[in-house]
Tab-separated table of C-alpha atoms and ligand atoms in Angstrom:
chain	number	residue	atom	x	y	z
A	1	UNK	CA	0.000	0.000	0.000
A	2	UNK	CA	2.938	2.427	1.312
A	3	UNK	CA	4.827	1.706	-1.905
A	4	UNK	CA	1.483	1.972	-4.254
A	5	UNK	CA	1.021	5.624	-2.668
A	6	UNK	CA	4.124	6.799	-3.342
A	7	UNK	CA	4.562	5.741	-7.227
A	8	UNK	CA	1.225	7.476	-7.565
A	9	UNK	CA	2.906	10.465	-5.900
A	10	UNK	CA	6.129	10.277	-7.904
A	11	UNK	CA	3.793	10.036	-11.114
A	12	UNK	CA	1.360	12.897	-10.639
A	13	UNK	CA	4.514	15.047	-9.509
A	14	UNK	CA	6.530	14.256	-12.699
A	15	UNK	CA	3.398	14.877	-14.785
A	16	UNK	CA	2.926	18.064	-12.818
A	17	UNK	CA	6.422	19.339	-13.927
A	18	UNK	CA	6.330	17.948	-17.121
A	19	UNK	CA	3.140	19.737	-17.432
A	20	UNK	CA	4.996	22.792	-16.784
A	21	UNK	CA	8.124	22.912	-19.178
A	22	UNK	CA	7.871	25.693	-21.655
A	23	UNK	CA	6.260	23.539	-24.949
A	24	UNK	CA	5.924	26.498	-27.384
A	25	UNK	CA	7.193	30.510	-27.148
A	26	UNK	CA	3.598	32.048	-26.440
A	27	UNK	CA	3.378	35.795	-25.266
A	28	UNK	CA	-0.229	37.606	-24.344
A	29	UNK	CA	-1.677	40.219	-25.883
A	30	UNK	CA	-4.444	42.097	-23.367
A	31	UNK	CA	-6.003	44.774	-25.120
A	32	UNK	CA	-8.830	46.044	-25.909
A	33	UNK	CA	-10.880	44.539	-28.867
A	34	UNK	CA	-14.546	45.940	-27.847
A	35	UNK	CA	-16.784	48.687	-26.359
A	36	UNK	CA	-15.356	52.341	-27.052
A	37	UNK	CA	-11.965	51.531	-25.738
A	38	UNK	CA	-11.112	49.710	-28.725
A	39	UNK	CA	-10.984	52.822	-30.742
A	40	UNK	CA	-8.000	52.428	-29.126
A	41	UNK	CA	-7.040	49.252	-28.435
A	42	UNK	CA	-8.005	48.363	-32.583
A	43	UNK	CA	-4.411	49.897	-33.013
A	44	UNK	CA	-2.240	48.374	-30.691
A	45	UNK	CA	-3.960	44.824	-32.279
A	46	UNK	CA	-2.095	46.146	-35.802
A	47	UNK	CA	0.933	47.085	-34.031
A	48	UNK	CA	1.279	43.765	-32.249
A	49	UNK	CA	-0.059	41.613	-34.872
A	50	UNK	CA	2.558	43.392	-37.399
A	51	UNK	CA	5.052	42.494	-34.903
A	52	UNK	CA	4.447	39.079	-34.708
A	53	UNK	CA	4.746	38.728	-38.654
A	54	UNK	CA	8.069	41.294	-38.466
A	55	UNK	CA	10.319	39.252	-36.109
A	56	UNK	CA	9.010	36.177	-36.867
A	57	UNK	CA	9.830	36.710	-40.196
A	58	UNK	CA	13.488	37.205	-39.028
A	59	UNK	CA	13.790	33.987	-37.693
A	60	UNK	CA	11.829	34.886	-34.340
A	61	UNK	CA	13.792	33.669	-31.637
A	62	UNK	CA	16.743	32.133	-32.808
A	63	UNK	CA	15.060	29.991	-35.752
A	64	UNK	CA	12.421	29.326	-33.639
A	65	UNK	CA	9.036	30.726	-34.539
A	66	UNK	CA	6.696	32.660	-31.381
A	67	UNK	CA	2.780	33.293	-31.185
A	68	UNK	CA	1.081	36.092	-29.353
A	69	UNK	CA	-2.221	35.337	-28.285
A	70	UNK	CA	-5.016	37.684	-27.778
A	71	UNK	CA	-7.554	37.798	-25.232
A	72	UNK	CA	-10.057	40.568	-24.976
A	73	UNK	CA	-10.450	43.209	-22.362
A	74	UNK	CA	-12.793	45.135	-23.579
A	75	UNK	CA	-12.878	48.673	-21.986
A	76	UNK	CA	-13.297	47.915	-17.867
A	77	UNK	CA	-11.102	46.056	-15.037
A	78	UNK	CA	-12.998	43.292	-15.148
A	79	UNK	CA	-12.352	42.629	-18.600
A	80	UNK	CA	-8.800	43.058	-17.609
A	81	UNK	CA	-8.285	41.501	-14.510
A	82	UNK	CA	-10.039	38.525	-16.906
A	83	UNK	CA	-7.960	38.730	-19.939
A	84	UNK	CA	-5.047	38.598	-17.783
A	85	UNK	CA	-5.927	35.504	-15.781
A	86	UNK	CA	-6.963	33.781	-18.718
A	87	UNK	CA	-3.655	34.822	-20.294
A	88	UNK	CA	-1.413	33.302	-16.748
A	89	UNK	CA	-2.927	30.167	-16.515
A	90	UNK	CA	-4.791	29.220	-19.179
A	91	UNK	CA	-2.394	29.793	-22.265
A	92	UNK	CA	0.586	30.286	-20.098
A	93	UNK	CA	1.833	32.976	-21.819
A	94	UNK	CA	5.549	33.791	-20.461
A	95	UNK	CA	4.643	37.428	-20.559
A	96	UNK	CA	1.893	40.346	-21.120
A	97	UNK	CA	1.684	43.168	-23.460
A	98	UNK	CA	-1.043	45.011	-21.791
A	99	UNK	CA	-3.661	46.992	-20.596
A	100	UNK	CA	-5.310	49.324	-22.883
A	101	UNK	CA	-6.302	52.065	-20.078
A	102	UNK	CA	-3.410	52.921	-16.893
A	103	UNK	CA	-7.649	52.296	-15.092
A	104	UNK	CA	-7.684	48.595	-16.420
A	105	UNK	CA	-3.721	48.067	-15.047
A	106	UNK	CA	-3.965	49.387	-11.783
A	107	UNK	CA	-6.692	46.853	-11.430
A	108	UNK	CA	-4.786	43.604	-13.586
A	109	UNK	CA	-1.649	44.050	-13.139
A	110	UNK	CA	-1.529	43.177	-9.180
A	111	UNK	CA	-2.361	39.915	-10.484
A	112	UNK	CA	0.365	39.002	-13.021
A	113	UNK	CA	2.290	40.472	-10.020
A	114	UNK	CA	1.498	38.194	-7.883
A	115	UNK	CA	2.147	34.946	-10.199
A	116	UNK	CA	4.894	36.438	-11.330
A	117	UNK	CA	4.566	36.824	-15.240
A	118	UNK	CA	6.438	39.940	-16.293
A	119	UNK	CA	3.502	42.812	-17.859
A	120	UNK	CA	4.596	45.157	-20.759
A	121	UNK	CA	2.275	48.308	-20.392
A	122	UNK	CA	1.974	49.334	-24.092
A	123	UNK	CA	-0.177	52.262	-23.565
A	124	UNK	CA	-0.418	52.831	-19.635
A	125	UNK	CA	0.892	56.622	-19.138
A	126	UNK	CA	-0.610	57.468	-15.555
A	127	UNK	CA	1.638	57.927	-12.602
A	128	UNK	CA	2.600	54.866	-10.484
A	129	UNK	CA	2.305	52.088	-13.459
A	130	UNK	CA	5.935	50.687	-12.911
A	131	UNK	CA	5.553	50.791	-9.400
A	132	UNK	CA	2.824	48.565	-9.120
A	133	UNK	CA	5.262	45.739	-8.508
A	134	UNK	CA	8.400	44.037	-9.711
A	135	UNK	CA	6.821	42.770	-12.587
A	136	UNK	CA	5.340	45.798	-13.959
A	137	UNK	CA	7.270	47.735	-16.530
A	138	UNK	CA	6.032	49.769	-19.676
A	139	UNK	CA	7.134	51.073	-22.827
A	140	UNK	CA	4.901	54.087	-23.057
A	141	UNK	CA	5.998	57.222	-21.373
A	142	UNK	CA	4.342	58.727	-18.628
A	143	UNK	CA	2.072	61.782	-18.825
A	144	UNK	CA	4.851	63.774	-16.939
A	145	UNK	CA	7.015	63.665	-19.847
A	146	UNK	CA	4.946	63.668	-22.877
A	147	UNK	CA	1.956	66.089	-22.201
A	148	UNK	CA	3.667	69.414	-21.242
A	149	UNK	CA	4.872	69.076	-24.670
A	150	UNK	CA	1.546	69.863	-26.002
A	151	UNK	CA	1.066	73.123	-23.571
A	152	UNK	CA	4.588	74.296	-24.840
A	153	UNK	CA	3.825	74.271	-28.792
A	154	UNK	CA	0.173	75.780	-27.912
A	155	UNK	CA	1.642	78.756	-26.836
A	156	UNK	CA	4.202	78.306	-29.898
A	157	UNK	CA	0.860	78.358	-32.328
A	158	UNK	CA	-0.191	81.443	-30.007
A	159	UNK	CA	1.781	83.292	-27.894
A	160	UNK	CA	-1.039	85.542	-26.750
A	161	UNK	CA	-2.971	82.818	-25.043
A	162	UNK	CA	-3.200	83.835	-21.159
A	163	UNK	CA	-6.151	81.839	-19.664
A	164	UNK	CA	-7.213	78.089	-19.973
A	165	UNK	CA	-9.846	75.884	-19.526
A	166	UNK	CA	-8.984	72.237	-18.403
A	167	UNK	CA	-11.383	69.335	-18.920
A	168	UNK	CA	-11.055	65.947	-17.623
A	169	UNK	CA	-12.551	62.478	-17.027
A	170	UNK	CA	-13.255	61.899	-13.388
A	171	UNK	CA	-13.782	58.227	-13.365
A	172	UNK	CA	-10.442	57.577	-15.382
A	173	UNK	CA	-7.441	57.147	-14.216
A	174	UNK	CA	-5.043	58.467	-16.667
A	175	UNK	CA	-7.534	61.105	-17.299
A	176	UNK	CA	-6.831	62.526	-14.015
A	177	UNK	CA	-3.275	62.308	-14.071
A	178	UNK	CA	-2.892	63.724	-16.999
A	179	UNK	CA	-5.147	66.721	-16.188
A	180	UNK	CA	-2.914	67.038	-13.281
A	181	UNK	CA	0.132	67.426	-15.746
A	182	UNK	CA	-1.385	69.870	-17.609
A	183	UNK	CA	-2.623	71.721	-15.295
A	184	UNK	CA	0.868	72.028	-13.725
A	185	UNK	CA	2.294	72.819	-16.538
A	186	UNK	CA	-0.247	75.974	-17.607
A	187	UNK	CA	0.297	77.445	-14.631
A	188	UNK	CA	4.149	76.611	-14.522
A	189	UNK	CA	4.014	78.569	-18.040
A	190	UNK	CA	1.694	81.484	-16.264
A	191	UNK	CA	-1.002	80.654	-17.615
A	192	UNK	CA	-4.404	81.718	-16.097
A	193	UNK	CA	-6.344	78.269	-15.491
A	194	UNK	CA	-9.777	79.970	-15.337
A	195	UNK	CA	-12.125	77.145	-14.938
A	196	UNK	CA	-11.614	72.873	-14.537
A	197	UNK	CA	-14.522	71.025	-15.434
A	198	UNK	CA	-15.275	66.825	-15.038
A	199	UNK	CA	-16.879	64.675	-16.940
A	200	UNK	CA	-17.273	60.971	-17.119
A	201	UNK	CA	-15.751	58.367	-19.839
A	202	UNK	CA	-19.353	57.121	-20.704
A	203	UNK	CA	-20.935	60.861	-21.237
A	204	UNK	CA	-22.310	62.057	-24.442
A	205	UNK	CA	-23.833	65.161	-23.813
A	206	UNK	CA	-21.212	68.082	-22.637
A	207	UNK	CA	-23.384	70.816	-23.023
A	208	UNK	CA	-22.619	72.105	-18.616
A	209	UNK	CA	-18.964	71.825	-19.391
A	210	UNK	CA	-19.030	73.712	-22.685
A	211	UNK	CA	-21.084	76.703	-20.923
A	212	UNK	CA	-18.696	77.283	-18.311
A	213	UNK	CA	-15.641	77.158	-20.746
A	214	UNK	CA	-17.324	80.069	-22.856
A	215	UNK	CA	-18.100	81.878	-19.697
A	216	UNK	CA	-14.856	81.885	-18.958
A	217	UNK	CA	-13.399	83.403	-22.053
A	218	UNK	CA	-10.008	81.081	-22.646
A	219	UNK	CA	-7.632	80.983	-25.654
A	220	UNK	CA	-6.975	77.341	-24.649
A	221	UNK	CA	-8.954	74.485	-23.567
A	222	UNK	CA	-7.150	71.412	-22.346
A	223	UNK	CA	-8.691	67.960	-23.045
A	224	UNK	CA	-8.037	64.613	-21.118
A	225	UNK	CA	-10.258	61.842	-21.796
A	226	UNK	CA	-10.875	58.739	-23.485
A	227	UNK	CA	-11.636	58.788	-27.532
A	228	UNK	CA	-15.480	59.092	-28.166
A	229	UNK	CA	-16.004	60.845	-24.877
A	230	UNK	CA	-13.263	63.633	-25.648
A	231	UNK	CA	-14.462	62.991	-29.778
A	232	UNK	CA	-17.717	64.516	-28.678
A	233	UNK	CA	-16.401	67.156	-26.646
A	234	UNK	CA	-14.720	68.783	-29.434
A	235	UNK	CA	-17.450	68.373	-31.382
A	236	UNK	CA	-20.020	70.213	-29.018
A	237	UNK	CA	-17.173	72.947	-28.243
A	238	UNK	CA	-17.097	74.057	-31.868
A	239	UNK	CA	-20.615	73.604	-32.648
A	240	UNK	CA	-21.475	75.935	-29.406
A	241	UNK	CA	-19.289	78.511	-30.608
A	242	UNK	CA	-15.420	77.670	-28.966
A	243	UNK	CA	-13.171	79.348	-31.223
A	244	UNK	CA	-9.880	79.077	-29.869
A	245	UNK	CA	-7.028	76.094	-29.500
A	246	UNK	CA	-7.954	72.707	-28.293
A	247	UNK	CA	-5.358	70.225	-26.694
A	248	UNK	CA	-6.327	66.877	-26.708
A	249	UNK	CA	-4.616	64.269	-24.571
A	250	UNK	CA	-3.559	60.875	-25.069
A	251	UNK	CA	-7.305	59.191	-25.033
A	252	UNK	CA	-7.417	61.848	-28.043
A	253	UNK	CA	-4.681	60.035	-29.827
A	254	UNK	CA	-6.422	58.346	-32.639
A	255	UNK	CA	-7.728	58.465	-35.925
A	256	UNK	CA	-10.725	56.713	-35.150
A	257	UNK	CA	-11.937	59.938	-33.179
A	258	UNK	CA	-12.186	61.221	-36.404
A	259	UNK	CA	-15.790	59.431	-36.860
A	260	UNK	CA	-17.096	61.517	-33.807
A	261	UNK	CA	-15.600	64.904	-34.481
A	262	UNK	CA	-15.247	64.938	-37.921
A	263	UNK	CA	-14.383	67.883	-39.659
A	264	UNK	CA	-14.690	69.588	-36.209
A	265	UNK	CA	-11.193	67.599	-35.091
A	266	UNK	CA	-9.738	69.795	-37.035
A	267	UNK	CA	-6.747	71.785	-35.723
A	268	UNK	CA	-6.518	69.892	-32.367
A	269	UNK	CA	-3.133	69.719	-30.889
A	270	UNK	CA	-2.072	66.280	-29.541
A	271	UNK	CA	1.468	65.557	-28.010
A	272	UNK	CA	3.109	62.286	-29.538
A	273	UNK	CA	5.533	59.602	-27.894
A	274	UNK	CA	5.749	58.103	-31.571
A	275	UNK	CA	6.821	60.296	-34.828
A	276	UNK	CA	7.203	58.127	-38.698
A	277	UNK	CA	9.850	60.620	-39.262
A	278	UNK	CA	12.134	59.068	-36.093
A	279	UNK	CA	15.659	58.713	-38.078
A	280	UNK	CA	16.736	55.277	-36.449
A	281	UNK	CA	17.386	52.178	-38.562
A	282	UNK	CA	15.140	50.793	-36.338
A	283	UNK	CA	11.860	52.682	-36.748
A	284	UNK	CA	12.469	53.468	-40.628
A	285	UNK	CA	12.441	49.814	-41.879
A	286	UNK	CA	9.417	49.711	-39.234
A	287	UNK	CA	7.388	52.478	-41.121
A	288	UNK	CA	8.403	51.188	-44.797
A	289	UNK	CA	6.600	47.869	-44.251
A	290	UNK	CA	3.755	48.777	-41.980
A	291	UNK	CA	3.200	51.573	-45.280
A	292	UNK	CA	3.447	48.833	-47.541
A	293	UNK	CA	1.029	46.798	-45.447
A	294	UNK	CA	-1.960	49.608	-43.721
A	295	UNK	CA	-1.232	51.908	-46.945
A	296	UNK	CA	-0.916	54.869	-44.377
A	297	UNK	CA	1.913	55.621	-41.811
A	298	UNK	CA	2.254	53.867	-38.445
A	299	UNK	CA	0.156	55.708	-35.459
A	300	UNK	CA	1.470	55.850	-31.504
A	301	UNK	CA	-0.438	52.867	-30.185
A	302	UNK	CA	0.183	50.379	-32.827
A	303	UNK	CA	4.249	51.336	-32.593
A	304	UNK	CA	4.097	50.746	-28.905
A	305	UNK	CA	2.432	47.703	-29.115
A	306	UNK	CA	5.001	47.077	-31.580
A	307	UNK	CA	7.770	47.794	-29.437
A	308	UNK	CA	6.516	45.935	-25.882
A	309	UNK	CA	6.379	42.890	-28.370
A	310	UNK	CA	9.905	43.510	-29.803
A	311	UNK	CA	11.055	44.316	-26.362
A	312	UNK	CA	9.792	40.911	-24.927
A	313	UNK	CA	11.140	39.039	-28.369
A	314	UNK	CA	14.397	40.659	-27.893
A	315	UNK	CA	14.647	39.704	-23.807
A	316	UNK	CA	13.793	35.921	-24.970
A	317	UNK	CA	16.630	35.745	-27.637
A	318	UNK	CA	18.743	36.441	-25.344
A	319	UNK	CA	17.871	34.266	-22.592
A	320	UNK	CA	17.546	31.606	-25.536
A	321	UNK	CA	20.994	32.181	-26.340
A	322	UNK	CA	22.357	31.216	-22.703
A	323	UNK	CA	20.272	28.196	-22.682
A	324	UNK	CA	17.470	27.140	-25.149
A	325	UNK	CA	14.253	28.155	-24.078
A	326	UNK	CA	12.418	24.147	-24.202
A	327	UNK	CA	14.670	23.447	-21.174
A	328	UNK	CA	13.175	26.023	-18.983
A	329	UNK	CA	10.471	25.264	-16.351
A	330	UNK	CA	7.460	27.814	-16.482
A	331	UNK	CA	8.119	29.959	-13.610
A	332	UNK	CA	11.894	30.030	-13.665
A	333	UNK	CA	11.750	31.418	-17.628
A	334	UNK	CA	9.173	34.323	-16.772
A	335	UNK	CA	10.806	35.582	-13.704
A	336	UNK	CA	14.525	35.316	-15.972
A	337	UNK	CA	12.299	36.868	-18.625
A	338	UNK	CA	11.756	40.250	-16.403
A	339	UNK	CA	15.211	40.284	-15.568
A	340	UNK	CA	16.172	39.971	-19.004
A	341	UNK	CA	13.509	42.732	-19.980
A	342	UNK	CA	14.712	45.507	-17.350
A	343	UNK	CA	18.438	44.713	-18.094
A	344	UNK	CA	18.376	45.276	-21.967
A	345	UNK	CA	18.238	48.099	-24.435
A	346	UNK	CA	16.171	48.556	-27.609
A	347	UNK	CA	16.083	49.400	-30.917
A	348	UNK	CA	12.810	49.980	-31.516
A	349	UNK	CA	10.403	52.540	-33.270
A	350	UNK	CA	10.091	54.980	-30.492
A	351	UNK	CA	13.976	55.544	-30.874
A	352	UNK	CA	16.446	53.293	-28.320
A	353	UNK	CA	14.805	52.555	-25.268
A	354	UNK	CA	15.964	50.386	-21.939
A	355	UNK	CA	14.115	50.990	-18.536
A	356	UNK	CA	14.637	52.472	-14.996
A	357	UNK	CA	15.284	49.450	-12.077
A	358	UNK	CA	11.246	50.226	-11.242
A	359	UNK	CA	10.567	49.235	-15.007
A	360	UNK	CA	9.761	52.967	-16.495
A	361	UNK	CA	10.964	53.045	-19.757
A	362	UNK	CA	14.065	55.295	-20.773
A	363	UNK	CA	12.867	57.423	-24.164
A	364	UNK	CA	14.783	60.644	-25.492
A	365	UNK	CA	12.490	61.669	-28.674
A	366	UNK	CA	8.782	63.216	-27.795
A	367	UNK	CA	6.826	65.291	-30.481
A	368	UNK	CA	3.847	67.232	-31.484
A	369	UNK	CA	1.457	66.618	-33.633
A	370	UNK	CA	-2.157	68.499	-34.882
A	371	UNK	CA	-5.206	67.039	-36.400
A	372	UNK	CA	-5.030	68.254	-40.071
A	373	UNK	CA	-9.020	67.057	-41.115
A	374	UNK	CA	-9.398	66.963	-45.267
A	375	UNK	CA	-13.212	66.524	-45.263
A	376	UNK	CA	-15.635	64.550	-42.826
A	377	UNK	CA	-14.048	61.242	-42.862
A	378	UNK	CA	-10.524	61.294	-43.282
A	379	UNK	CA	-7.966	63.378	-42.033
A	380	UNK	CA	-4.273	62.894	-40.510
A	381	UNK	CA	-1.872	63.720	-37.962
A	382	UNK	CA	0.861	66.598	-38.584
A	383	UNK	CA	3.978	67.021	-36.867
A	384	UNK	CA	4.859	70.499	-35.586
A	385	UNK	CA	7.813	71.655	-35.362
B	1	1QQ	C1	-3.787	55.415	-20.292
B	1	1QQ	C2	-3.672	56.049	-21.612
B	1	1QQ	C3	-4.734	55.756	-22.595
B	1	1QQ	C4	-5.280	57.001	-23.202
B	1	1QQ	C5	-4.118	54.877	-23.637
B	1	1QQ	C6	-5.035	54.316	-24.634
B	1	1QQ	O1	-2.707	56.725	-21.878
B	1	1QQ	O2	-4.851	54.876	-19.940
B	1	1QQ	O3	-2.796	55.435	-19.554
């Protein structure tokens, strides 16, 4: 009987680490594929997706081919906190690209944390994404460094603006610490920031906020919210009479918004952690066959999806190189894996990156860019200089 027992032990515990050797190179993709976040997340899918064809069409790691998988978030933290577990132990993914929204990461990431799978944020910009845990890193610069940018080539465009009205989306996290941003930075330029209004993510009708901004006679109104919600905010601004400069934030960061605004998105100003025109070797190879591909040049979200999959490709060629990825037990590869990612530096579309020991990403190049509509439907993103 004693000796029955423990064969059945010995068996079930060999299957059980058998069961978790590394069998194929699979990395998640949690985005988001529905509801009105994926006018945002519908990019990242082409920048990740383009990825996967890219380096695996240069031998992928080491000869040996990888495949993302995708699970849907849709546009809440349960969708997240969902993808993500789905991602962990059901496909065993040996690392994350994603959240769409810094509101869906504070809410999934705590749990790749805790089993230890190393997250990639591709698009997370609030404060305190990295330092959500060990595991957390991302390769889209924070709020801090990217929107001031906008405020700076406002006053470029118009040097006589002196007040501002700020707008943001109270039940969003990046929304809210972005707004903070700008609204340091207006008044750090002395700026007059003459009314802030709220608004939620899910609102459609603006008409309160709009009131107060023409009330309060600005040159400047300062957006930060999520696509359709800060879509129709422009819209209603212009048709109620706003004349002046709009910023838009990173929610704002899309051509799909162009649906919702239309010919109205004309002329907003949005600040850019991606530009085409990035000289590296890197990024112009990059926009040459995502051109040939989309027939139109690559946007921010799909070349930082792009780059947190090149960034976790790159990390496993060179663990692969020190000792072949098949031999590697589960757990022991993804925690080696965030090592590897935080250790390395990158050639990638957004110009070389590496990251910080708390996993926030290292970027020189920021830009500028302005919505540049050519009738209802289509329009396109300028770069100021
Ligand atoms: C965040 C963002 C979003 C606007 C990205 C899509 O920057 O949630 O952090």
């Amino acid at each position: 009987m004693k000796r029955m027992l423990s064969a059945t032990l010995l068996l079930t515990l060999a299957s059980l680490s058998q069961a978790q050797k590394v069998e194929s190179i699979v990395i998640g993709v949690a985005v988001a594929q529905t509801s009105n976040t994926a006018l945002l997340g519908q990019e990242q899918v082409i920048g990740a997706k383009f990825a996967e064809k890219f380096l695996n069409g240069r031998g992928g790691i080491n000869g040996t081919p990888f495949k993302l998988v995708f699970q849907d978030t849709g546009g809440d933290e349960a969708g997240a906190i969902n993808a993500f577990q789905n991602l962990i132990t059901k496909d065993r993914v040996l690392g994350i690209v994603g959240p769409t929204l810094s509101q869906q990461a504070f809410a999934s990431d705590p749990i790749a944390e805790r089993a230890k799978v190393p997250v990639l944020g591709p698009s997370n910009t609030a404060k305190g994404i990295p330092q959500i845990g060990n595991f957390i890193a991302r390769v889209s610069a924070p709020v801090a460094v990217v929107a001031p940018n906008a405020v700076r080539q406002a006053l470029k465009l118009d040097p006589g603006i002196k007040s501002v009205a700020v707008l943001y989306a109270q039940n969003d996290a990046f929304s809210t610490s972005e707004t903070g941003t700008f609204q340091e930075t207006a008044k750090a330029q002395g700026l007059n920031v003459a009314t802030v209004q709220k608004f939620q993510t899910t609102d459609t009708d603006f008409t309160t906020q709009v009131t107060a901004v023409l009330n309060a006679k600005v040159e400047l109104v300062i957006i930060s919210g999520l696509a359709a919600d800060g879509g129709n905010l422009v819209k209603q601004l212009r048709q109620l009479g706003y004349k002046g400069l709009i910023i838009g934030g990173n929610g704002l960061n899309t051509s799909n918004m162009f649906p919702v605004c239309q010919k109205l998105c004309d002329g907003v100003i949005i600040a850019q952690a991606y530009s085409p025109a990035q000289p590296s070797a890197a990024n112009q190879v990059f926009v040459k066959e995502y051109t040939a591909q989309y027939k139109k040049a690559p946007p921010q979200f799909a070349a930082q999806a792009y780059a947190g999959v090149q960034v976790m490709v790159e990390a496993l060629r060179a663990i692969d190189r020190k000792k072949k990825l098949s031999t590697w037990e589960l757990g022991d590869l993804r925690e080696e894996l965030n090592k590897q990612i935080l250790s390395g530096k990158y050639n990638t579309p957004l110009g070389p990156i590496s990251f910080d020991k708390e996993g926030e990403v290292q970027q020189k190049e920021f830009y500028v860019a302005q919505i540049k509509m050519k009738d209802a439907k289509t329009g396109s993103f300028v770069y100021l200089k």
